[in-house]
């Protein structure tokens, strides 16, 4: 009896996984989205700009810039945040939503950005 | 180029045209064949769209239609009430967007869309043709939900102050000139509305000022909800710092289930009336009205008879017209909340989608985050981290976390620093 009830619960929670996670605020593991169309590195990385600056290029605020960060350093940092190896006020909760491949695409994106303050950028000439 | 010629050019083409000519950006931007992206609304969503479009594409022509000369940021505006900041600090103009990003800003009110001719009608500047239109009107307020309340009263002695500006200053003045032991009544609206923790942040900042200048005053929050964002944090802070739950409490919160829902304003008697018929007289009355999509979204049929604008969450394209995109608070984006952070991220997805479409490339899969902050005081901050993905045309909340730690002053302090830092960085990400 107990066992079948348990199985019922597991099935129900698997079936309604998304709904229950939304209600409780629980994390839907990023791997569940692994077969979705790829989100490009820029789209992922542009979500970081409100804190780290446009294209990761604010050098004068307390949150570190991301532009020009070496690929492997970015990946290590994000994986450590994701796996809660490196405690942080906000970044653990930011990082745990991404798949490993997404972290790598963000790493490629930020590594390719010019590591100069955004305010110095000649936007119309380009460079980004 | 000598100064005379430069000045002459300025006269003819304005700063935007001049900077293009001088600094060698594409001639395409001003050729007749350049696609024209028109943006209605120069707030967080509209300006983010313009800036991120220009970063992606130097050749398109970009026009913002906005009736105001300046924009005043709402994030941070509760802190004007206790003089932690000023309206001036939150105010930006459009000069940088014009000159640095070659965006044409028309100071006018957009009034309608001719979908078949692809033109926007304006109050004073005639019609403006577009190839793609981005609509970012923000919310409007449903004054009629509170009997006796109106736009005129909001602009007079009963400011909602839910759009930073003159009403914020009016509310500040009312609080600062209130008699000793006076009462401030705040009516907090039903969901959804802009920035869910903000009514409670507002009460906190008012209480900070009152503690210093009017310590026997009271703040009554009359709520049309039974709970709110960061409730645990706010109740904890109010308990520790403002005597919450005792007879000397400076702040009292009355949820809907305890009779908190306000249904009527008796303006002549400075009195609020609740759903239970209780009459509450106060020295300062701050009604935050229920929200709906901005006027322009309703007037143009973009809402399609709904409160909010239906969009395809892949790229915030209107379901009514494939060449029209709508971003920010005006959209039906549930389970997202309505924040400037999300509005700016909607805008980035729109910019990417338009650029791809013009280049004949497929749209990209989006991701939307809402990594926001709020304050209970200068030294007590809170953080929220939400992530949304799009699957089968629906918005999925992959994760939503609110900070929960209570007895850790160091963490509160760090989060407050983060919050202040975020406000500055966020403003710069939109306008710098």
PDB file of C-alpha atoms in Angstrom, chain A:
ATOM      1  CA  UNK A   1       0.000   0.000   0.000  1.00  0.00           C
ATOM      2  CA  UNK A   2       2.619   2.449   1.126  1.00  0.00           C
ATOM      3  CA  UNK A   3       4.867   1.485  -1.742  1.00  0.00           C
ATOM      4  CA  UNK A   4       2.208   2.010  -4.402  1.00  0.00           C
ATOM      5  CA  UNK A   5       1.292   5.338  -2.854  1.00  0.00           C
ATOM      6  CA  UNK A   6       4.945   6.359  -3.068  1.00  0.00           C
ATOM      7  CA  UNK A   7       5.097   5.361  -6.709  1.00  0.00           C
ATOM      8  CA  UNK A   8       1.927   7.320  -7.331  1.00  0.00           C
ATOM      9  CA  UNK A   9       3.454  10.388  -5.728  1.00  0.00           C
ATOM     10  CA  UNK A  10       6.675  10.080  -7.679  1.00  0.00           C
ATOM     11  CA  UNK A  11       4.779   9.745 -10.940  1.00  0.00           C
ATOM     12  CA  UNK A  12       2.554  12.666 -10.100  1.00  0.00           C
ATOM     13  CA  UNK A  13       5.487  14.874  -9.206  1.00  0.00           C
ATOM     14  CA  UNK A  14       7.318  13.880 -12.371  1.00  0.00           C
ATOM     15  CA  UNK A  15       4.229  14.550 -14.452  1.00  0.00           C
ATOM     16  CA  UNK A  16       3.456  17.864 -12.793  1.00  0.00           C
ATOM     17  CA  UNK A  17       7.097  18.720 -12.224  1.00  0.00           C
ATOM     18  CA  UNK A  18       6.975  22.120 -13.837  1.00  0.00           C
ATOM     19  CA  UNK A  19       3.794  23.223 -12.095  1.00  0.00           C
ATOM     20  CA  UNK A  20       4.857  22.183  -8.617  1.00  0.00           C
ATOM     21  CA  UNK A  21       8.283  23.734  -9.060  1.00  0.00           C
ATOM     22  CA  UNK A  22       6.670  27.027 -10.007  1.00  0.00           C
ATOM     23  CA  UNK A  23       4.487  26.976  -6.943  1.00  0.00           C
ATOM     24  CA  UNK A  24       7.283  26.157  -4.522  1.00  0.00           C
ATOM     25  CA  UNK A  25      10.071  28.160  -6.099  1.00  0.00           C
ATOM     26  CA  UNK A  26      12.119  24.979  -6.496  1.00  0.00           C
ATOM     27  CA  UNK A  27      14.720  24.689  -9.198  1.00  0.00           C
ATOM     28  CA  UNK A  28      13.919  22.884 -12.427  1.00  0.00           C
ATOM     29  CA  UNK A  29      17.321  21.309 -13.156  1.00  0.00           C
ATOM     30  CA  UNK A  30      18.931  22.935 -16.204  1.00  0.00           C
ATOM     31  CA  UNK A  31      19.495  19.515 -17.745  1.00  0.00           C
ATOM     32  CA  UNK A  32      15.739  19.307 -18.341  1.00  0.00           C
ATOM     33  CA  UNK A  33      16.215  22.065 -20.928  1.00  0.00           C
ATOM     34  CA  UNK A  34      19.345  20.542 -22.477  1.00  0.00           C
ATOM     35  CA  UNK A  35      17.544  19.361 -25.628  1.00  0.00           C
ATOM     36  CA  UNK A  36      15.787  22.733 -26.215  1.00  0.00           C
ATOM     37  CA  UNK A  37      17.031  25.026 -29.008  1.00  0.00           C
ATOM     38  CA  UNK A  38      20.357  26.537 -27.953  1.00  0.00           C
ATOM     39  CA  UNK A  39      20.355  29.941 -26.281  1.00  0.00           C
ATOM     40  CA  UNK A  40      23.326  31.829 -27.786  1.00  0.00           C
ATOM     41  CA  UNK A  41      26.114  33.103 -25.522  1.00  0.00           C
ATOM     42  CA  UNK A  42      25.157  36.718 -26.194  1.00  0.00           C
ATOM     43  CA  UNK A  43      21.532  36.188 -25.179  1.00  0.00           C
ATOM     44  CA  UNK A  44      22.690  34.473 -21.988  1.00  0.00           C
ATOM     45  CA  UNK A  45      25.411  37.039 -21.322  1.00  0.00           C
ATOM     46  CA  UNK A  46      23.207  40.080 -21.899  1.00  0.00           C
ATOM     47  CA  UNK A  47      21.234  39.030 -18.831  1.00  0.00           C
ATOM     48  CA  UNK A  48      24.327  39.883 -16.742  1.00  0.00           C
ATOM     49  CA  UNK A  49      24.587  43.528 -17.801  1.00  0.00           C
ATOM     50  CA  UNK A  50      22.347  45.137 -15.169  1.00  0.00           C
ATOM     51  CA  UNK A  51      24.972  44.263 -12.549  1.00  0.00           C
ATOM     52  CA  UNK A  52      28.202  43.723 -14.499  1.00  0.00           C
ATOM     53  CA  UNK A  53      27.714  46.437 -17.088  1.00  0.00           C
ATOM     54  CA  UNK A  54      26.868  46.625 -20.763  1.00  0.00           C
ATOM     55  CA  UNK A  55      28.663  43.675 -22.417  1.00  0.00           C
ATOM     56  CA  UNK A  56      30.239  43.058 -18.988  1.00  0.00           C
ATOM     57  CA  UNK A  57      32.176  46.296 -19.277  1.00  0.00           C
ATOM     58  CA  UNK A  58      31.638  48.345 -16.081  1.00  0.00           C
ATOM     59  CA  UNK A  59      34.947  48.634 -14.274  1.00  0.00           C
ATOM     60  CA  UNK A  60      33.968  51.062 -11.534  1.00  0.00           C
ATOM     61  CA  UNK A  61      31.237  49.316  -9.572  1.00  0.00           C
ATOM     62  CA  UNK A  62      31.536  46.705  -6.850  1.00  0.00           C
ATOM     63  CA  UNK A  63      30.527  43.802  -9.073  1.00  0.00           C
ATOM     64  CA  UNK A  64      33.423  42.587 -11.211  1.00  0.00           C
ATOM     65  CA  UNK A  65      33.544  43.183 -14.960  1.00  0.00           C
ATOM     66  CA  UNK A  66      33.185  40.111 -17.165  1.00  0.00           C
ATOM     67  CA  UNK A  67      34.543  41.377 -20.494  1.00  0.00           C
ATOM     68  CA  UNK A  68      37.804  39.729 -21.458  1.00  0.00           C
ATOM     69  CA  UNK A  69      37.716  37.184 -18.648  1.00  0.00           C
ATOM     70  CA  UNK A  70      39.671  34.073 -19.739  1.00  0.00           C
ATOM     71  CA  UNK A  71      37.355  31.281 -20.804  1.00  0.00           C
ATOM     72  CA  UNK A  72      38.613  28.718 -18.293  1.00  0.00           C
ATOM     73  CA  UNK A  73      38.499  31.202 -15.403  1.00  0.00           C
ATOM     74  CA  UNK A  74      34.866  32.052 -16.178  1.00  0.00           C
ATOM     75  CA  UNK A  75      33.912  28.368 -16.424  1.00  0.00           C
ATOM     76  CA  UNK A  76      35.632  27.505 -13.141  1.00  0.00           C
ATOM     77  CA  UNK A  77      33.962  30.423 -11.345  1.00  0.00           C
ATOM     78  CA  UNK A  78      30.501  29.652 -12.676  1.00  0.00           C
ATOM     79  CA  UNK A  79      30.813  25.932 -11.965  1.00  0.00           C
ATOM     80  CA  UNK A  80      31.956  26.698  -8.420  1.00  0.00           C
ATOM     81  CA  UNK A  81      28.997  29.043  -7.944  1.00  0.00           C
ATOM     82  CA  UNK A  82      26.636  26.506  -9.508  1.00  0.00           C
ATOM     83  CA  UNK A  83      27.856  23.651  -7.306  1.00  0.00           C
ATOM     84  CA  UNK A  84      27.981  25.884  -4.220  1.00  0.00           C
ATOM     85  CA  UNK A  85      31.703  25.234  -3.816  1.00  0.00           C
ATOM     86  CA  UNK A  86      32.186  28.984  -3.775  1.00  0.00           C
ATOM     87  CA  UNK A  87      29.618  30.642  -1.506  1.00  0.00           C
ATOM     88  CA  UNK A  88      28.131  33.896  -2.729  1.00  0.00           C
ATOM     89  CA  UNK A  89      25.273  36.232  -1.833  1.00  0.00           C
ATOM     90  CA  UNK A  90      23.598  36.083  -5.233  1.00  0.00           C
ATOM     91  CA  UNK A  91      25.711  34.161  -7.725  1.00  0.00           C
ATOM     92  CA  UNK A  92      24.905  30.643  -6.444  1.00  0.00           C
ATOM     93  CA  UNK A  93      21.265  31.278  -7.278  1.00  0.00           C
ATOM     94  CA  UNK A  94      22.150  32.894 -10.591  1.00  0.00           C
ATOM     95  CA  UNK A  95      24.516  30.124 -11.737  1.00  0.00           C
ATOM     96  CA  UNK A  96      22.545  27.014 -10.859  1.00  0.00           C
ATOM     97  CA  UNK A  97      20.027  27.522 -13.675  1.00  0.00           C
ATOM     98  CA  UNK A  98      22.573  27.037 -16.479  1.00  0.00           C
ATOM     99  CA  UNK A  99      23.677  23.851 -18.229  1.00  0.00           C
ATOM    100  CA  UNK A 100      27.412  23.207 -18.553  1.00  0.00           C
ATOM    101  CA  UNK A 101      27.170  23.963 -22.276  1.00  0.00           C
ATOM    102  CA  UNK A 102      25.463  27.295 -21.551  1.00  0.00           C
ATOM    103  CA  UNK A 103      28.214  28.269 -19.130  1.00  0.00           C
ATOM    104  CA  UNK A 104      30.755  27.463 -21.858  1.00  0.00           C
ATOM    105  CA  UNK A 105      28.897  29.598 -24.410  1.00  0.00           C
ATOM    106  CA  UNK A 106      28.789  32.511 -21.954  1.00  0.00           C
ATOM    107  CA  UNK A 107      32.512  31.999 -21.327  1.00  0.00           C
ATOM    108  CA  UNK A 108      33.208  32.248 -25.069  1.00  0.00           C
ATOM    109  CA  UNK A 109      31.048  35.364 -25.302  1.00  0.00           C
ATOM    110  CA  UNK A 110      32.696  37.262 -22.447  1.00  0.00           C
ATOM    111  CA  UNK A 111      36.221  36.147 -23.424  1.00  0.00           C
ATOM    112  CA  UNK A 112      35.601  37.752 -26.822  1.00  0.00           C
ATOM    113  CA  UNK A 113      34.531  41.150 -25.428  1.00  0.00           C
ATOM    114  CA  UNK A 114      36.945  44.068 -25.435  1.00  0.00           C
ATOM    115  CA  UNK A 115      38.217  44.549 -21.883  1.00  0.00           C
ATOM    116  CA  UNK A 116      37.819  48.314 -21.844  1.00  0.00           C
ATOM    117  CA  UNK A 117      35.169  50.389 -20.013  1.00  0.00           C
ATOM    118  CA  UNK A 118      31.935  50.636 -21.964  1.00  0.00           C
ATOM    119  CA  UNK A 119      31.813  54.408 -21.452  1.00  0.00           C
ATOM    120  CA  UNK A 120      34.919  54.715 -23.657  1.00  0.00           C
ATOM    121  CA  UNK A 121      33.401  52.717 -26.507  1.00  0.00           C
ATOM    122  CA  UNK A 122      32.843  54.497 -29.808  1.00  0.00           C
ATOM    123  CA  UNK A 123      29.507  52.785 -30.339  1.00  0.00           C
ATOM    124  CA  UNK A 124      28.829  53.997 -33.865  1.00  0.00           C
ATOM    125  CA  UNK A 125      32.234  52.975 -35.127  1.00  0.00           C
ATOM    126  CA  UNK A 126      31.841  49.553 -33.604  1.00  0.00           C
ATOM    127  CA  UNK A 127      34.441  47.306 -32.141  1.00  0.00           C
ATOM    128  CA  UNK A 128      32.099  45.014 -30.270  1.00  0.00           C
TER     129      UNK A 128
END
